[in-house]
């Protein structure tokens, strides 16, 4: 296993994932770059509302109030809301790092390599203070559901996670797991408390800062989450008792978001074959085992990351046990 930085030589890794997929018949069948990654007003219509009524969130809008979805997406009226970043402003090969919270990063000294990427994705309990040498400091995109955001702030406060990344350079990618995500996104853009449901009265500025702008807020499209689930992560858990709870993990969704948007992608802090050698998180004060829950299939995700690494679709940070 290699602990070296991902190759920067474009002759080693093609500059675009589309080029890589085009060279391999198997990959070419797997990737579908026509599926919209993000939601925005231009994709909302009565026809789309009817079509996406067939599936529950995060795979559709079944059971969600029409006025909430409609009014939320109406706020994302600029076509740039449907893009992760303005590609016209980027030159050369767009390199992205997606940073999970896995214990494999503890003592890894990967911080400088992570921050060298144009864009850096982080998720959930993205603690950086005190761990800069291992995980870096840069955050371009922070991915979450309302539930994982709030749970992370509670669970990891003792290790320094007092707030999610903030600043004009940070963009927030909402995963539409249920109505809470639409309500929080809408309230954040309008600068008002959440008007209803479980988070009624919550003030978004305490999460995203006082001076955030609409262009900082993104939301994954239900079709993209469905595509990832059906194509890559169609777990046997879906057929079991709690199958209705299953969805790809936050880290998986951010990694596939990067893979369908950036030119080169490096993954850090994700589950590898020797995950038992490392703690659950890089910020754990004592070693804790990684626990698998029924809402995600981390074993399946692990196999997918290894396959994509082997096919040179992305670069996966790995290190030997005991290092």
CSV table of N, CA, C and O in Angstrom, one decimal, residues 99 110-116 120 122 126-140 165-166 170:
chain,number,residue,atom,x,y,z
A,99,UNK,N,-12.4,14.6,1.9
A,99,UNK,CA,-11.8,14.1,3.1
A,99,UNK,C,-12.9,13.6,4.1
A,99,UNK,O,-13.8,14.3,4.5
A,110,UNK,N,-1.0,14.2,6.0
A,110,UNK,CA,-1.6,14.5,4.7
A,110,UNK,C,-2.1,15.9,4.5
A,110,UNK,O,-2.6,16.2,3.4
A,111,UNK,N,-2.1,16.7,5.5
A,111,UNK,CA,-2.7,18.0,5.5
A,111,UNK,C,-2.2,18.9,4.3
A,111,UNK,O,-3.0,19.5,3.6
A,112,UNK,N,-0.9,18.9,4.1
A,112,UNK,CA,-0.4,19.8,3.0
A,112,UNK,C,-0.8,19.3,1.7
A,112,UNK,O,-1.2,20.1,0.8
A,113,UNK,N,-0.9,18.0,1.5
A,113,UNK,CA,-1.3,17.4,0.2
A,113,UNK,C,-2.8,17.7,0.0
A,113,UNK,O,-3.2,18.0,-1.2
A,114,UNK,N,-3.6,17.6,1.0
A,114,UNK,CA,-5.0,17.8,0.9
A,114,UNK,C,-5.3,19.3,0.5
A,114,UNK,O,-6.0,19.6,-0.4
A,115,UNK,N,-4.6,20.2,1.2
A,115,UNK,CA,-4.8,21.6,0.9
A,115,UNK,C,-4.3,22.1,-0.4
A,115,UNK,O,-4.6,23.2,-0.9
A,116,UNK,N,-3.4,21.3,-1.1
A,116,UNK,CA,-2.9,21.6,-2.4
A,116,UNK,C,-3.9,21.5,-3.5
A,116,UNK,O,-3.7,22.0,-4.6
A,120,UNK,N,-11.6,21.3,-1.7
A,120,UNK,CA,-11.5,20.3,-0.7
A,120,UNK,C,-13.0,20.1,-0.1
A,120,UNK,O,-13.6,21.1,0.3
A,122,UNK,N,-15.4,18.3,2.7
A,122,UNK,CA,-15.4,17.7,4.1
A,122,UNK,C,-16.9,17.4,4.4
A,122,UNK,O,-17.8,18.0,3.8
A,126,UNK,N,-16.3,17.6,10.7
A,126,UNK,CA,-15.0,17.9,10.0
A,126,UNK,C,-14.1,18.8,10.9
A,126,UNK,O,-13.9,20.0,10.7
A,127,UNK,N,-13.6,18.2,12.0
A,127,UNK,CA,-12.7,18.9,12.9
A,127,UNK,C,-11.3,19.1,12.2
A,127,UNK,O,-10.7,18.2,11.7
A,128,UNK,N,-10.9,20.4,12.2
A,128,UNK,CA,-9.5,20.6,11.6
A,128,UNK,C,-8.6,21.2,12.6
A,128,UNK,O,-7.4,20.9,12.6
A,129,UNK,N,-9.1,22.0,13.6
A,129,UNK,CA,-8.2,22.7,14.6
A,129,UNK,C,-7.6,21.6,15.4
A,129,UNK,O,-8.2,20.8,16.1
A,130,UNK,N,-6.3,21.7,15.5
A,130,UNK,CA,-5.5,20.7,16.2
A,130,UNK,C,-5.1,19.5,15.4
A,130,UNK,O,-4.3,18.7,15.9
A,131,UNK,N,-5.7,19.4,14.2
A,131,UNK,CA,-5.4,18.2,13.3
A,131,UNK,C,-4.9,18.7,12.0
A,131,UNK,O,-4.9,17.9,11.0
A,132,UNK,N,-4.4,19.9,11.9
A,132,UNK,CA,-4.1,20.5,10.6
A,132,UNK,C,-3.0,19.7,9.8
A,132,UNK,O,-3.1,19.6,8.6
A,133,UNK,N,-2.0,19.2,10.6
A,133,UNK,CA,-0.9,18.4,9.9
A,133,UNK,C,-1.5,17.2,9.2
A,133,UNK,O,-0.9,16.8,8.1
A,134,UNK,N,-2.5,16.6,9.7
A,134,UNK,CA,-3.0,15.3,9.2
A,134,UNK,C,-4.2,15.6,8.2
A,134,UNK,O,-4.3,14.8,7.2
A,135,UNK,N,-5.0,16.6,8.4
A,135,UNK,CA,-6.2,16.8,7.5
A,135,UNK,C,-6.3,18.1,6.8
A,135,UNK,O,-7.2,18.3,6.0
A,136,UNK,N,-5.3,19.0,7.1
A,136,UNK,CA,-5.3,20.3,6.4
A,136,UNK,C,-6.3,21.3,7.0
A,136,UNK,O,-6.9,21.0,8.1
A,137,UNK,N,-6.4,22.4,6.4
A,137,UNK,CA,-7.3,23.5,6.9
A,137,UNK,C,-8.3,24.0,5.9
A,137,UNK,O,-9.3,24.6,6.3
A,138,UNK,N,-8.1,23.7,4.7
A,138,UNK,CA,-8.9,24.2,3.6
A,138,UNK,C,-10.3,23.5,3.5
A,138,UNK,O,-10.3,22.3,3.5
A,139,UNK,N,-11.4,24.2,3.3
A,139,UNK,CA,-12.7,23.7,3.1
A,139,UNK,C,-13.4,24.5,2.0
A,139,UNK,O,-13.6,25.7,2.1
A,140,UNK,N,-13.7,23.8,0.9
A,140,UNK,CA,-14.4,24.4,-0.2
A,140,UNK,C,-15.9,24.1,-0.2
A,140,UNK,O,-16.8,24.9,-0.5
A,165,UNK,N,-17.6,24.4,9.1
A,165,UNK,CA,-16.7,25.4,8.4
A,165,UNK,C,-17.5,26.6,8.0
A,165,UNK,O,-18.7,26.5,7.5
A,166,UNK,N,-17.0,27.8,8.1
A,166,UNK,CA,-17.6,29.0,7.7
A,166,UNK,C,-16.7,29.9,6.9
A,166,UNK,O,-15.5,29.7,7.0
A,170,UNK,N,-16.5,28.9,1.6
A,170,UNK,CA,-17.1,27.6,1.9
A,170,UNK,C,-18.5,27.6,1.3
A,170,UNK,O,-19.3,28.5,1.4
